[in-house]
Amino acid sequence: MASDSSAAPDPLTVGRYTASTVLVSADDLQARVRALGEEITADYAGREPLLVGVLKGAFMFMSDLARAIDLPVEFDFMAVSSYGHSTRSSGVVRIVKDLDLDLAGRDVILVEDIIDSGLTLNYLRRNLLARNPASLEVCALLVRENHKVDESILRYEGYRVPSDFLVGYGLDVDEKFRNLPDVRIVKVASDEAPQGSEGEVESAA
Ligand code: IMP
Ligand code: MG
């Protein structure tokens, strides 16, 4: 996770949020995503996987990942919101935008930005498995060290990360910082915890 030593990252402040500490550099991310794409290309040789991205956080990862997969892939997206008001997900998930495609008989790869508690993932897996795909695997860019899901369902993962709230490369705090090319730790200038958009009712992950 070494960052480019030639250019120290500029601290980035938007409102009361500051994202100055780079956890994963843009170069490291690109290399890791390429490696994941190569792994998927080898594992799915002869098949046409369907990538299912969870909006909004996974959009950037999914876009780079898809270009690193040397197979005919198809795409679909879903958007979920979890009930609750903090950065912790409650596990009670509502589908805000459902898939357009039929999963029956398809080799589905669920693409997620970050598995935190894993409650969202557990819900989504159950939901997608009920649609009878030929196979269902999970590809998550980031996975918390203290997640609470069965390790065996995490087929493809980019990095294990600590519990700090992270932004960039699709991840947001309050809809900010999604366009950063790297992943950073965000600090908030008050006593309040950062409000992840996914933590609020009616907002998409
Ligand atoms: P889980 O249900 O606790 O695993 O929460 C998963 C979702 O919460 C992720 O898909 C993200 O949308 C969001 N999330 C969790 N941690 C972070 C973070 O550090 N930054 C931004 N979003 C996060
Ligand atoms: Mg998400």
Short mmCIF file of C-alpha atoms in Angstrom, two decimals, residues 10-203:
data_model
loop_
_atom_site.label_atom_id
_atom_site.label_comp_id
_atom_site.label_asym_id
_atom_site.label_seq_id
_atom_site.Cartn_x
_atom_site.Cartn_y
_atom_site.Cartn_z
CA ASP A 10 -2.26 17.43 -1.00
CA PRO A 11 -4.66 17.52 1.91
CA LEU A 12 -8.15 17.75 0.51
CA THR A 13 -10.81 19.53 2.44
CA VAL A 14 -14.46 19.81 1.46
CA GLY A 15 -16.66 21.46 4.06
CA ARG A 16 -15.85 19.84 7.39
CA TYR A 17 -14.30 16.77 5.80
CA THR A 18 -10.59 16.34 5.18
CA ALA A 19 -9.17 13.47 3.17
CA SER A 20 -5.43 13.82 3.45
CA THR A 21 -4.11 10.39 4.34
CA VAL A 22 -3.76 8.11 1.35
CA LEU A 23 -4.38 4.49 2.29
CA VAL A 24 -4.07 3.03 -1.22
CA SER A 25 -2.42 5.04 -4.00
CA ALA A 26 -3.89 5.34 -7.48
CA ASP A 27 -1.03 3.30 -8.96
CA ASP A 28 -1.47 0.52 -6.42
CA LEU A 29 -5.22 0.45 -7.04
CA GLN A 30 -4.77 0.20 -10.79
CA ALA A 31 -2.27 -2.64 -10.45
CA ARG A 32 -4.47 -4.55 -8.00
CA VAL A 33 -7.57 -4.11 -10.16
CA ARG A 34 -5.66 -5.36 -13.21
CA ALA A 35 -4.58 -8.44 -11.24
CA LEU A 36 -8.18 -9.10 -10.17
CA GLY A 37 -9.26 -8.78 -13.80
CA GLU A 38 -6.64 -11.30 -14.89
CA GLU A 39 -7.75 -13.71 -12.17
CA ILE A 40 -11.38 -13.42 -13.26
CA THR A 41 -10.38 -13.82 -16.92
CA ALA A 42 -8.63 -17.10 -16.11
CA ASP A 43 -11.38 -18.40 -13.82
CA TYR A 44 -14.22 -17.65 -16.25
CA ALA A 45 -12.50 -18.69 -19.49
CA GLY A 46 -15.12 -19.74 -22.02
CA ARG A 47 -17.93 -18.07 -20.07
CA GLU A 48 -19.62 -14.67 -20.24
CA PRO A 49 -19.87 -13.36 -16.70
CA LEU A 50 -22.48 -10.84 -15.70
CA LEU A 51 -21.07 -8.12 -13.49
CA VAL A 52 -23.58 -6.77 -10.99
CA GLY A 53 -22.45 -3.50 -9.46
CA VAL A 54 -23.84 -2.00 -6.30
CA LEU A 55 -24.39 1.73 -6.80
CA LYS A 56 -23.07 4.14 -6.22
CA GLY A 57 -19.84 3.15 -4.50
CA ALA A 58 -18.80 0.39 -6.90
CA PHE A 59 -19.09 2.37 -10.13
CA MET A 60 -15.45 3.33 -10.51
CA PHE A 61 -14.04 -0.02 -9.43
CA MET A 62 -16.44 -1.85 -11.73
CA SER A 63 -15.49 0.32 -14.67
CA ASP A 64 -11.77 -0.37 -14.28
CA LEU A 65 -12.33 -4.03 -13.39
CA ALA A 66 -14.44 -4.63 -16.50
CA ARG A 67 -11.68 -3.22 -18.71
CA ALA A 68 -9.22 -5.60 -17.05
CA ILE A 69 -11.35 -8.66 -17.88
CA ASP A 70 -10.52 -10.13 -21.27
CA LEU A 71 -13.86 -11.87 -21.80
CA PRO A 72 -17.26 -10.85 -23.11
CA VAL A 73 -18.91 -9.44 -20.00
CA GLU A 74 -22.33 -7.93 -19.44
CA PHE A 75 -23.30 -5.36 -16.84
CA ASP A 76 -26.15 -4.63 -14.56
CA PHE A 77 -26.52 -2.40 -11.53
CA MET A 78 -28.58 -2.25 -8.43
CA ALA A 79 -28.90 0.44 -5.82
CA VAL A 80 -29.66 -0.26 -2.20
CA SER A 81 -30.18 1.83 0.86
CA SER A 82 -29.85 0.59 4.39
CA TYR A 83 -31.97 1.87 7.20
CA GLY A 84 -30.38 3.68 10.09
CA HIS A 85 -28.74 7.01 10.62
CA SER A 86 -25.11 6.27 11.33
CA THR A 87 -22.23 5.00 9.26
CA ARG A 88 -23.04 1.50 10.46
CA SER A 89 -25.37 -0.50 8.30
CA SER A 90 -28.30 -2.12 10.03
CA GLY A 91 -28.51 -5.04 7.66
CA VAL A 92 -32.06 -4.08 6.79
CA VAL A 93 -31.64 -3.26 3.14
CA ARG A 94 -34.09 -1.80 0.68
CA ILE A 95 -33.60 -2.17 -3.06
CA VAL A 96 -33.88 1.31 -4.54
CA LYS A 97 -33.07 0.24 -8.09
CA ASP A 98 -33.40 -3.39 -9.08
CA LEU A 99 -31.58 -5.25 -11.85
CA ASP A 100 -32.81 -5.10 -15.44
CA LEU A 101 -31.48 -8.52 -16.46
CA ASP A 102 -32.63 -12.02 -15.58
CA LEU A 103 -29.98 -13.84 -13.52
CA ALA A 104 -31.27 -17.35 -14.23
CA GLY A 105 -28.44 -19.51 -15.54
CA ARG A 106 -25.93 -16.65 -15.50
CA ASP A 107 -22.44 -16.57 -13.98
CA VAL A 108 -22.88 -13.56 -11.75
CA ILE A 109 -20.09 -11.58 -10.12
CA LEU A 110 -21.35 -9.18 -7.48
CA VAL A 111 -19.04 -6.14 -7.44
CA GLU A 112 -18.86 -4.15 -4.19
CA ASP A 113 -16.77 -1.18 -3.08
CA ILE A 114 -16.32 -2.21 0.53
CA ILE A 115 -17.51 -4.96 2.82
CA ASP A 116 -17.82 -3.33 6.22
CA SER A 117 -19.95 -5.41 8.59
CA GLY A 118 -20.99 -7.51 5.62
CA LEU A 119 -24.67 -7.18 6.44
CA THR A 120 -25.44 -5.59 3.07
CA LEU A 121 -23.52 -8.33 1.30
CA ASN A 122 -25.33 -11.09 3.18
CA TYR A 123 -28.66 -9.59 2.23
CA LEU A 124 -27.70 -9.12 -1.42
CA ARG A 125 -26.32 -12.65 -1.75
CA ARG A 126 -29.52 -14.15 -0.44
CA ASN A 127 -31.54 -11.95 -2.73
CA LEU A 128 -29.48 -12.76 -5.86
CA LEU A 129 -29.23 -16.50 -5.12
CA ALA A 130 -33.03 -16.65 -5.05
CA ARG A 131 -32.95 -15.66 -8.75
CA ASN A 132 -31.21 -18.94 -9.67
CA PRO A 133 -27.90 -17.86 -11.21
CA ALA A 134 -25.62 -20.65 -12.47
CA SER A 135 -23.00 -19.25 -10.09
CA LEU A 136 -22.54 -16.26 -7.82
CA GLU A 137 -19.20 -14.91 -6.64
CA VAL A 138 -18.28 -11.71 -4.85
CA CYS A 139 -15.59 -9.24 -5.93
CA ALA A 140 -14.97 -6.53 -3.33
CA LEU A 141 -12.30 -3.87 -3.67
CA LEU A 142 -12.00 -3.37 0.09
CA VAL A 143 -12.79 -5.68 2.98
CA ARG A 144 -12.66 -4.65 6.65
CA GLU A 145 -10.35 -6.66 8.82
CA ASN A 146 -13.20 -7.20 11.27
CA HIS A 147 -15.99 -8.01 8.84
CA LYS A 148 -18.62 -10.50 9.95
CA VAL A 149 -19.18 -12.59 6.86
CA ASP A 150 -18.15 -16.12 6.10
CA GLU A 151 -14.64 -15.86 4.56
CA SER A 152 -15.56 -18.48 1.98
CA ILE A 153 -17.95 -16.13 0.18
CA LEU A 154 -15.24 -13.51 -0.45
CA ARG A 155 -13.89 -14.94 -3.70
CA TYR A 156 -12.09 -11.85 -5.07
CA GLU A 157 -10.86 -9.00 -2.93
CA GLY A 158 -8.50 -6.07 -3.36
CA TYR A 159 -7.35 -5.04 0.10
CA ARG A 160 -8.03 -5.70 3.76
CA VAL A 161 -8.54 -2.34 5.44
CA PRO A 162 -8.76 -1.04 9.02
CA SER A 163 -11.88 0.49 10.51
CA ASP A 164 -11.18 4.12 9.48
CA PHE A 165 -13.87 5.71 7.33
CA LEU A 166 -12.61 5.71 3.75
CA VAL A 167 -13.32 7.82 0.67
CA GLY A 168 -12.25 7.97 -2.94
CA TYR A 169 -12.37 5.67 -5.95
CA GLY A 170 -16.15 5.60 -5.71
CA LEU A 171 -16.50 5.73 -1.93
CA ASP A 172 -18.05 8.82 -0.40
CA VAL A 173 -18.74 10.63 2.77
CA ASP A 174 -21.88 12.69 2.35
CA GLU A 175 -21.53 12.24 -1.46
CA LYS A 176 -18.08 13.85 -1.45
CA PHE A 177 -14.72 12.56 -2.68
CA ARG A 178 -16.06 9.81 -4.96
CA ASN A 179 -13.88 11.04 -7.83
CA LEU A 180 -10.53 10.74 -6.04
CA PRO A 181 -8.27 8.30 -7.92
CA ASP A 182 -6.97 6.85 -4.62
CA VAL A 183 -8.49 5.63 -1.35
CA ARG A 184 -8.07 7.97 1.62
CA ILE A 185 -8.93 8.13 5.30
CA VAL A 186 -11.40 10.93 5.95
CA LYS A 187 -11.48 13.03 9.11
CA VAL A 188 -14.40 15.15 10.19
CA ALA A 189 -13.95 18.52 11.88
CA SER A 190 -16.43 18.11 14.73
CA ASP A 191 -17.43 15.56 17.34
CA GLU A 192 -19.91 13.98 14.97
CA ALA A 193 -19.05 10.79 13.16
CA PRO A 194 -18.93 11.03 9.36
CA GLN A 195 -22.33 10.44 7.77
CA GLY A 196 -21.92 7.91 5.02
CA SER A 197 -24.66 8.44 2.50
CA GLU A 198 -25.46 4.76 2.72
CA GLY A 199 -26.13 5.17 6.41
CA GLU A 200 -29.09 7.41 5.82
CA VAL A 201 -32.55 6.31 4.97
CA GLU A 202 -33.36 6.91 1.30
CA SER A 203 -29.79 7.30 0.17
#
